[in-house]
JSON list of C-alpha atoms in Angstrom, two decimals:
[
{"chain": "N", "resi": 1, "resn": "MET", "atom": "CA", "xyz": [0.00, 0.00, 0.00]},
{"chain": "N", "resi": 2, "resn": "ALA", "atom": "CA", "xyz": [2.29, 2.72, -1.25]},
{"chain": "N", "resi": 3, "resn": "ASN", "atom": "CA", "xyz": [-0.08, 5.41, -2.51]},
{"chain": "N", "resi": 4, "resn": "VAL", "atom": "CA", "xyz": [-2.69, 6.78, -0.08]},
{"chain": "N", "resi": 5, "resn": "VAL", "atom": "CA", "xyz": [-4.96, 9.72, -0.86]},
{"chain": "N", "resi": 6, "resn": "ALA", "atom": "CA", "xyz": [-6.03, 11.80, 2.14]},
{"chain": "N", "resi": 7, "resn": "ILE", "atom": "CA", "xyz": [-9.37, 13.58, 2.33]},
{"chain": "N", "resi": 8, "resn": "CYS", "atom": "CA", "xyz": [-9.90, 16.26, 4.95]},
{"chain": "N", "resi": 9, "resn": "GLY", "atom": "CA", "xyz": [-13.54, 16.61, 5.97]},
{"chain": "N", "resi": 10, "resn": "SER", "atom": "CA", "xyz": [-12.97, 20.16, 7.20]},
{"chain": "N", "resi": 11, "resn": "LEU", "atom": "CA", "xyz": [-12.86, 23.02, 4.74]},
{"chain": "N", "resi": 12, "resn": "ARG", "atom": "CA", "xyz": [-11.09, 25.29, 7.25]},
{"chain": "N", "resi": 13, "resn": "LYS", "atom": "CA", "xyz": [-7.40, 25.79, 6.52]},
{"chain": "N", "resi": 14, "resn": "GLY", "atom": "CA", "xyz": [-6.56, 26.03, 10.24]},
{"chain": "N", "resi": 15, "resn": "SER", "atom": "CA", "xyz": [-8.72, 23.17, 11.50]},
{"chain": "N", "resi": 16, "resn": "PHE", "atom": "CA", "xyz": [-7.42, 20.58, 13.92]},
{"chain": "N", "resi": 17, "resn": "ASN", "atom": "CA", "xyz": [-8.35, 17.90, 11.40]},
{"chain": "N", "resi": 18, "resn": "ARG", "atom": "CA", "xyz": [-6.24, 19.50, 8.67]},
{"chain": "N", "resi": 19, "resn": "MET", "atom": "CA", "xyz": [-3.38, 19.64, 11.19]},
{"chain": "N", "resi": 20, "resn": "LEU", "atom": "CA", "xyz": [-4.00, 15.98, 12.01]},
{"chain": "N", "resi": 21, "resn": "MET", "atom": "CA", "xyz": [-3.99, 15.05, 8.32]},
{"chain": "N", "resi": 22, "resn": "ASN", "atom": "CA", "xyz": [-0.72, 16.94, 7.82]},
{"chain": "N", "resi": 23, "resn": "ALA", "atom": "CA", "xyz": [0.77, 15.17, 10.84]},
{"chain": "N", "resi": 24, "resn": "SER", "atom": "CA", "xyz": [-0.28, 11.81, 9.41]},
{"chain": "N", "resi": 25, "resn": "ILE", "atom": "CA", "xyz": [1.35, 12.64, 6.08]},
{"chain": "N", "resi": 26, "resn": "GLY", "atom": "CA", "xyz": [4.61, 13.23, 7.95]},
{"chain": "N", "resi": 27, "resn": "LEU", "atom": "CA", "xyz": [4.25, 10.12, 10.12]},
{"chain": "N", "resi": 28, "resn": "ALA", "atom": "CA", "xyz": [3.57, 7.65, 7.30]},
{"chain": "N", "resi": 29, "resn": "PRO", "atom": "CA", "xyz": [5.66, 4.49, 7.53]},
{"chain": "N", "resi": 30, "resn": "GLU", "atom": "CA", "xyz": [8.45, 3.78, 5.09]},
{"chain": "N", "resi": 31, "resn": "GLY", "atom": "CA", "xyz": [7.04, 2.81, 1.72]},
{"chain": "N", "resi": 32, "resn": "MET", "atom": "CA", "xyz": [3.76, 4.68, 2.21]},
{"chain": "N", "resi": 33, "resn": "THR", "atom": "CA", "xyz": [3.13, 8.05, 0.60]},
{"chain": "N", "resi": 34, "resn": "ILE", "atom": "CA", "xyz": [0.10, 10.05, 1.70]},
{"chain": "N", "resi": 35, "resn": "LYS", "atom": "CA", "xyz": [-1.00, 12.98, -0.45]},
{"chain": "N", "resi": 36, "resn": "GLU", "atom": "CA", "xyz": [-3.99, 15.24, 0.01]},
{"chain": "N", "resi": 37, "resn": "GLY", "atom": "CA", "xyz": [-6.67, 14.63, -2.58]},
{"chain": "N", "resi": 38, "resn": "PRO", "atom": "CA", "xyz": [-8.55, 17.24, -4.61]},
{"chain": "N", "resi": 39, "resn": "SER", "atom": "CA", "xyz": [-10.95, 19.49, -2.72]},
{"chain": "N", "resi": 40, "resn": "PHE", "atom": "CA", "xyz": [-14.68, 18.90, -2.62]},
{"chain": "N", "resi": 41, "resn": "ALA", "atom": "CA", "xyz": [-15.35, 22.46, -1.39]},
{"chain": "N", "resi": 42, "resn": "LYS", "atom": "CA", "xyz": [-17.03, 23.69, -4.56]},
{"chain": "N", "resi": 43, "resn": "LEU", "atom": "CA", "xyz": [-19.21, 20.67, -5.29]},
{"chain": "N", "resi": 44, "resn": "PRO", "atom": "CA", "xyz": [-22.87, 21.57, -5.61]},
{"chain": "N", "resi": 45, "resn": "ILE", "atom": "CA", "xyz": [-25.32, 19.70, -3.43]},
{"chain": "N", "resi": 46, "resn": "TYR", "atom": "CA", "xyz": [-25.98, 16.39, -5.17]},
{"chain": "N", "resi": 47, "resn": "ASN", "atom": "CA", "xyz": [-29.12, 16.39, -7.30]},
{"chain": "N", "resi": 48, "resn": "ALA", "atom": "CA", "xyz": [-29.78, 13.57, -9.78]},
{"chain": "N", "resi": 49, "resn": "ASP", "atom": "CA", "xyz": [-31.57, 15.99, -12.11]},
{"chain": "N", "resi": 50, "resn": "ASP", "atom": "CA", "xyz": [-28.46, 18.18, -12.30]},
{"chain": "N", "resi": 51, "resn": "GLN", "atom": "CA", "xyz": [-26.24, 15.16, -12.86]},
{"chain": "N", "resi": 52, "resn": "GLN", "atom": "CA", "xyz": [-28.44, 13.96, -15.73]},
{"chain": "N", "resi": 53, "resn": "ALA", "atom": "CA", "xyz": [-28.55, 17.45, -17.27]},
{"chain": "N", "resi": 54, "resn": "THR", "atom": "CA", "xyz": [-24.88, 18.43, -17.01]},
{"chain": "N", "resi": 55, "resn": "GLY", "atom": "CA", "xyz": [-22.94, 15.35, -15.91]},
{"chain": "N", "resi": 56, "resn": "PHE", "atom": "CA", "xyz": [-20.42, 15.24, -13.11]},
{"chain": "N", "resi": 57, "resn": "PRO", "atom": "CA", "xyz": [-18.67, 18.42, -11.90]},
{"chain": "N", "resi": 58, "resn": "LYS", "atom": "CA", "xyz": [-14.94, 18.60, -12.66]},
{"chain": "N", "resi": 59, "resn": "ASP", "atom": "CA", "xyz": [-14.16, 18.62, -8.91]},
{"chain": "N", "resi": 60, "resn": "SER", "atom": "CA", "xyz": [-16.08, 15.37, -8.51]},
{"chain": "N", "resi": 61, "resn": "ASP", "atom": "CA", "xyz": [-14.22, 13.84, -11.46]},
{"chain": "N", "resi": 62, "resn": "ALA", "atom": "CA", "xyz": [-10.87, 14.89, -9.98]},
{"chain": "N", "resi": 63, "resn": "LEU", "atom": "CA", "xyz": [-11.65, 13.38, -6.57]},
{"chain": "N", "resi": 64, "resn": "HIS", "atom": "CA", "xyz": [-13.05, 10.23, -8.16]},
{"chain": "N", "resi": 65, "resn": "GLU", "atom": "CA", "xyz": [-9.90, 9.73, -10.23]},
{"chain": "N", "resi": 66, "resn": "ALA", "atom": "CA", "xyz": [-7.60, 10.43, -7.27]},
{"chain": "N", "resi": 67, "resn": "ILE", "atom": "CA", "xyz": [-9.34, 7.78, -5.18]},
{"chain": "N", "resi": 68, "resn": "ARG", "atom": "CA", "xyz": [-9.40, 5.27, -8.05]},
{"chain": "N", "resi": 69, "resn": "ALA", "atom": "CA", "xyz": [-5.66, 5.79, -8.65]},
{"chain": "N", "resi": 70, "resn": "ALA", "atom": "CA", "xyz": [-4.76, 5.39, -4.97]},
{"chain": "N", "resi": 71, "resn": "ASP", "atom": "CA", "xyz": [-4.08, 2.13, -3.18]},
{"chain": "N", "resi": 72, "resn": "ALA", "atom": "CA", "xyz": [-6.05, 3.35, -0.16]},
{"chain": "N", "resi": 73, "resn": "VAL", "atom": "CA", "xyz": [-7.80, 6.35, 1.38]},
{"chain": "N", "resi": 74, "resn": "LEU", "atom": "CA", "xyz": [-7.32, 8.18, 4.67]},
{"chain": "N", "resi": 75, "resn": "VAL", "atom": "CA", "xyz": [-10.29, 10.30, 5.74]},
{"chain": "N", "resi": 76, "resn": "VAL", "atom": "CA", "xyz": [-9.58, 12.85, 8.48]},
{"chain": "N", "resi": 77, "resn": "SER", "atom": "CA", "xyz": [-12.70, 14.68, 9.56]},
{"chain": "N", "resi": 78, "resn": "PRO", "atom": "CA", "xyz": [-14.32, 16.68, 12.32]},
{"chain": "N", "resi": 79, "resn": "GLU", "atom": "CA", "xyz": [-17.69, 15.87, 13.80]},
{"chain": "N", "resi": 80, "resn": "TYR", "atom": "CA", "xyz": [-20.54, 18.25, 12.98]},
{"chain": "N", "resi": 81, "resn": "ASN", "atom": "CA", "xyz": [-23.69, 17.85, 15.06]},
{"chain": "N", "resi": 82, "resn": "TRP", "atom": "CA", "xyz": [-22.75, 14.32, 16.08]},
{"chain": "N", "resi": 83, "resn": "SER", "atom": "CA", "xyz": [-22.20, 13.19, 12.49]},
{"chain": "N", "resi": 84, "resn": "VAL", "atom": "CA", "xyz": [-20.34, 13.59, 9.19]},
{"chain": "N", "resi": 85, "resn": "PRO", "atom": "CA", "xyz": [-19.85, 17.15, 7.89]},
{"chain": "N", "resi": 86, "resn": "GLY", "atom": "CA", "xyz": [-22.32, 17.89, 5.11]},
{"chain": "N", "resi": 87, "resn": "GLY", "atom": "CA", "xyz": [-19.65, 18.73, 2.55]},
{"chain": "N", "resi": 88, "resn": "LEU", "atom": "CA", "xyz": [-17.87, 15.40, 3.03]},
{"chain": "N", "resi": 89, "resn": "LYS", "atom": "CA", "xyz": [-21.13, 13.46, 2.88]},
{"chain": "N", "resi": 90, "resn": "ASN", "atom": "CA", "xyz": [-22.10, 15.38, -0.28]},
{"chain": "N", "resi": 91, "resn": "ALA", "atom": "CA", "xyz": [-18.77, 14.47, -1.90]},
{"chain": "N", "resi": 92, "resn": "ILE", "atom": "CA", "xyz": [-19.36, 10.80, -1.11]},
{"chain": "N", "resi": 93, "resn": "ASP", "atom": "CA", "xyz": [-22.88, 11.12, -2.55]},
{"chain": "N", "resi": 94, "resn": "TRP", "atom": "CA", "xyz": [-21.42, 12.43, -5.83]},
{"chain": "N", "resi": 95, "resn": "LEU", "atom": "CA", "xyz": [-18.74, 9.72, -5.88]},
{"chain": "N", "resi": 96, "resn": "SER", "atom": "CA", "xyz": [-21.34, 7.01, -5.32]},
{"chain": "N", "resi": 97, "resn": "ARG", "atom": "CA", "xyz": [-23.03, 7.83, -8.64]},
{"chain": "N", "resi": 98, "resn": "TYR", "atom": "CA", "xyz": [-20.18, 6.85, -10.96]},
{"chain": "N", "resi": 99, "resn": "LYS", "atom": "CA", "xyz": [-20.52, 3.63, -12.91]},
{"chain": "N", "resi": 100, "resn": "GLU", "atom": "CA", "xyz": [-17.38, 2.36, -11.18]},
{"chain": "N", "resi": 101, "resn": "VAL", "atom": "CA", "xyz": [-17.59, 3.64, -7.60]},
{"chain": "N", "resi": 102, "resn": "ALA", "atom": "CA", "xyz": [-14.11, 4.73, -6.55]},
{"chain": "N", "resi": 103, "resn": "PHE", "atom": "CA", "xyz": [-14.57, 3.54, -2.94]},
{"chain": "N", "resi": 104, "resn": "LYS", "atom": "CA", "xyz": [-15.62, 0.01, -3.93]},
{"chain": "N", "resi": 105, "resn": "ASP", "atom": "CA", "xyz": [-13.19, -2.44, -2.31]},
{"chain": "N", "resi": 106, "resn": "LYS", "atom": "CA", "xyz": [-10.83, 0.45, -1.47]},
{"chain": "N", "resi": 107, "resn": "PRO", "atom": "CA", "xyz": [-9.14, 0.26, 1.97]},
{"chain": "N", "resi": 108, "resn": "VAL", "atom": "CA", "xyz": [-10.16, 3.28, 4.06]},
{"chain": "N", "resi": 109, "resn": "ALA", "atom": "CA", "xyz": [-8.83, 4.43, 7.43]},
{"chain": "N", "resi": 110, "resn": "ILE", "atom": "CA", "xyz": [-10.48, 7.17, 9.46]},
{"chain": "N", "resi": 111, "resn": "GLN", "atom": "CA", "xyz": [-9.08, 9.76, 11.88]},
{"chain": "N", "resi": 112, "resn": "SER", "atom": "CA", "xyz": [-10.63, 12.65, 13.75]},
{"chain": "N", "resi": 113, "resn": "ALA", "atom": "CA", "xyz": [-9.75, 15.45, 16.11]},
{"chain": "N", "resi": 114, "resn": "ALA", "atom": "CA", "xyz": [-12.00, 17.66, 18.20]},
{"chain": "N", "resi": 115, "resn": "GLY", "atom": "CA", "xyz": [-11.82, 20.07, 21.07]},
{"chain": "N", "resi": 116, "resn": "GLY", "atom": "CA", "xyz": [-14.05, 17.92, 23.26]},
{"chain": "N", "resi": 117, "resn": "LEU", "atom": "CA", "xyz": [-13.67, 14.69, 25.15]},
{"chain": "N", "resi": 118, "resn": "LEU", "atom": "CA", "xyz": [-15.01, 12.35, 22.43]},
{"chain": "N", "resi": 119, "resn": "GLY", "atom": "CA", "xyz": [-12.68, 13.65, 19.70]},
{"chain": "N", "resi": 120, "resn": "GLY", "atom": "CA", "xyz": [-15.05, 12.98, 16.80]},
{"chain": "N", "resi": 121, "resn": "ALA", "atom": "CA", "xyz": [-15.93, 9.38, 17.72]},
{"chain": "N", "resi": 122, "resn": "ARG", "atom": "CA", "xyz": [-19.59, 9.80, 16.71]},
{"chain": "N", "resi": 123, "resn": "MET", "atom": "CA", "xyz": [-18.53, 11.09, 13.28]},
{"chain": "N", "resi": 124, "resn": "GLN", "atom": "CA", "xyz": [-16.33, 8.04, 12.81]},
{"chain": "N", "resi": 125, "resn": "TYR", "atom": "CA", "xyz": [-19.26, 5.76, 13.58]},
{"chain": "N", "resi": 126, "resn": "ALA", "atom": "CA", "xyz": [-21.56, 7.63, 11.17]},
{"chain": "N", "resi": 127, "resn": "LEU", "atom": "CA", "xyz": [-18.90, 7.75, 8.44]},
{"chain": "N", "resi": 128, "resn": "ARG", "atom": "CA", "xyz": [-18.38, 3.99, 8.70]},
{"chain": "N", "resi": 129, "resn": "MET", "atom": "CA", "xyz": [-22.06, 3.48, 7.90]},
{"chain": "N", "resi": 130, "resn": "VAL", "atom": "CA", "xyz": [-21.83, 5.81, 4.88]},
{"chain": "N", "resi": 131, "resn": "LEU", "atom": "CA", "xyz": [-18.66, 4.14, 3.60]},
{"chain": "N", "resi": 132, "resn": "GLN", "atom": "CA", "xyz": [-20.19, 0.68, 3.97]},
{"chain": "N", "resi": 133, "resn": "GLY", "atom": "CA", "xyz": [-22.89, 1.89, 1.61]},
{"chain": "N", "resi": 134, "resn": "VAL", "atom": "CA", "xyz": [-20.26, 2.46, -1.10]},
{"chain": "N", "resi": 135, "resn": "ASP", "atom": "CA", "xyz": [-18.54, -0.89, -0.43]},
{"chain": "N", "resi": 136, "resn": "ALA", "atom": "CA", "xyz": [-15.32, 0.50, 1.05]},
{"chain": "N", "resi": 137, "resn": "ASN", "atom": "CA", "xyz": [-13.03, -1.84, 3.01]},
{"chain": "N", "resi": 138, "resn": "LEU", "atom": "CA", "xyz": [-13.01, -0.20, 6.42]},
{"chain": "N", "resi": 139, "resn": "PHE", "atom": "CA", "xyz": [-9.91, -0.41, 8.57]},
{"chain": "N", "resi": 140, "resn": "GLY", "atom": "CA", "xyz": [-10.67, -1.12, 12.22]},
{"chain": "N", "resi": 141, "resn": "LYS", "atom": "CA", "xyz": [-8.03, -0.69, 14.91]},
{"chain": "N", "resi": 142, "resn": "PRO", "atom": "CA", "xyz": [-6.19, 1.12, 16.19]},
{"chain": "N", "resi": 143, "resn": "GLU", "atom": "CA", "xyz": [-8.55, 4.06, 15.88]},
{"chain": "N", "resi": 144, "resn": "VAL", "atom": "CA", "xyz": [-7.14, 7.58, 15.84]},
{"chain": "N", "resi": 145, "resn": "ILE", "atom": "CA", "xyz": [-9.40, 9.88, 17.84]},
{"chain": "N", "resi": 146, "resn": "VAL", "atom": "CA", "xyz": [-7.59, 12.99, 19.07]},
{"chain": "N", "resi": 147, "resn": "ASN", "atom": "CA", "xyz": [-9.66, 14.50, 21.85]},
{"chain": "N", "resi": 148, "resn": "MET", "atom": "CA", "xyz": [-9.00, 17.78, 23.66]},
{"chain": "N", "resi": 149, "resn": "ALA", "atom": "CA", "xyz": [-7.18, 18.84, 20.49]},
{"chain": "N", "resi": 150, "resn": "ALA", "atom": "CA", "xyz": [-6.40, 22.38, 21.63]},
{"chain": "N", "resi": 151, "resn": "ASN", "atom": "CA", "xyz": [-4.04, 20.85, 24.19]},
{"chain": "N", "resi": 152, "resn": "LYS", "atom": "CA", "xyz": [-2.31, 18.62, 21.63]},
{"chain": "N", "resi": 153, "resn": "PHE", "atom": "CA", "xyz": [-1.53, 21.03, 18.81]},
{"chain": "N", "resi": 154, "resn": "ALA", "atom": "CA", "xyz": [0.69, 24.12, 18.92]},
{"chain": "N", "resi": 155, "resn": "ASP", "atom": "CA", "xyz": [1.45, 26.46, 16.03]},
{"chain": "N", "resi": 156, "resn": "GLY", "atom": "CA", "xyz": [-0.36, 24.13, 13.62]},
{"chain": "N", "resi": 157, "resn": "VAL", "atom": "CA", "xyz": [1.69, 21.09, 14.60]},
{"chain": "N", "resi": 158, "resn": "LEU", "atom": "CA", "xyz": [0.69, 17.97, 16.54]},
{"chain": "N", "resi": 159, "resn": "LYS", "atom": "CA", "xyz": [2.90, 18.05, 19.64]},
{"chain": "N", "resi": 160, "resn": "ASP", "atom": "CA", "xyz": [1.31, 15.23, 21.66]},
{"chain": "N", "resi": 161, "resn": "GLN", "atom": "CA", "xyz": [3.62, 12.20, 21.63]},
{"chain": "N", "resi": 162, "resn": "GLY", "atom": "CA", "xyz": [0.82, 9.78, 22.51]},
{"chain": "N", "resi": 163, "resn": "ALA", "atom": "CA", "xyz": [-1.24, 10.93, 19.52]},
{"chain": "N", "resi": 164, "resn": "GLN", "atom": "CA", "xyz": [1.81, 10.73, 17.24]},
{"chain": "N", "resi": 165, "resn": "ASP", "atom": "CA", "xyz": [2.52, 7.17, 18.42]},
{"chain": "N", "resi": 166, "resn": "LEU", "atom": "CA", "xyz": [-1.10, 6.16, 17.83]},
{"chain": "N", "resi": 167, "resn": "ILE", "atom": "CA", "xyz": [-1.01, 7.57, 14.29]},
{"chain": "N", "resi": 168, "resn": "LYS", "atom": "CA", "xyz": [2.19, 5.63, 13.58]},
{"chain": "N", "resi": 169, "resn": "GLN", "atom": "CA", "xyz": [0.59, 2.44, 14.90]},
{"chain": "N", "resi": 170, "resn": "GLN", "atom": "CA", "xyz": [-2.57, 2.96, 12.85]},
{"chain": "N", "resi": 171, "resn": "LEU", "atom": "CA", "xyz": [-0.73, 3.71, 9.61]},
{"chain": "N", "resi": 172, "resn": "ALA", "atom": "CA", "xyz": [1.68, 0.79, 10.06]},
{"chain": "N", "resi": 173, "resn": "ALA", "atom": "CA", "xyz": [-1.23, -1.60, 10.64]},
{"chain": "N", "resi": 174, "resn": "PHE", "atom": "CA", "xyz": [-3.19, -0.04, 7.77]},
{"chain": "N", "resi": 175, "resn": "ALA", "atom": "CA", "xyz": [-0.21, -0.54, 5.45]},
{"chain": "N", "resi": 176, "resn": "THR", "atom": "CA", "xyz": [-0.03, -4.26, 6.15]},
{"chain": "N", "resi": 177, "resn": "THR", "atom": "CA", "xyz": [-3.71, -5.13, 6.40]},
{"chain": "N", "resi": 178, "resn": "TRP", "atom": "CA", "xyz": [-4.35, -5.44, 2.67]},
{"chain": "N", "resi": 179, "resn": "THR", "atom": "CA", "xyz": [-0.85, -6.38, 1.50]},
{"chain": "N", "resi": 180, "resn": "GLY", "atom": "CA", "xyz": [-0.69, -9.83, 3.02]},
{"chain": "N", "resi": 181, "resn": "ASP", "atom": "CA", "xyz": [2.00, -8.85, 5.53]},
{"chain": "N", "resi": 182, "resn": "SER", "atom": "CA", "xyz": [-0.23, -9.33, 8.57]},
{"chain": "N", "resi": 183, "resn": "GLU", "atom": "CA", "xyz": [-1.68, -12.47, 10.07]},
{"chain": "N", "resi": 184, "resn": "THR", "atom": "CA", "xyz": [-5.24, -11.17, 9.73]},
{"chain": "N", "resi": 185, "resn": "GLU", "atom": "CA", "xyz": [-6.41, -10.15, 6.30]},
{"chain": "N", "resi": 186, "resn": "ALA", "atom": "CA", "xyz": [-9.40, -7.86, 5.95]}
]
């Protein structure tokens, strides 16, 4: 699993989740490259009538192709109102309409960060349900849930050693899960 595309569920440039994604890019194990995928920020709200009239938006095509070309996907997202941010869900809705769904059989790991005690855990649960609907191969444990994020980031950088170690563990396990290098295949 050498080529991983990362999707940040937050559109804010200074969000804890963008910082977490950037930290994960830097903490990838040897042999794994994580690159941020194309933005979904300008996608219109999915409407089948619009899709039939004008086709897929170029931003949807770009994200679809990036996921298809990748070996795996890392989604790093905040929790909005106990669930998946609307923009991220909308992007998945667009991607689910392609003849060949990019997420089908694609290994996906999830991370989240939040200022509160739960760290985005409810979003991770909700996102797993959405991704099951598009036949993604969901990575289980270890989970990366960075709670009390304001105490763990400084100047845009993840400073918490425990969180860094957990990310390293997750990415190392994620790298071997679908390559045959682990005892338990997904």
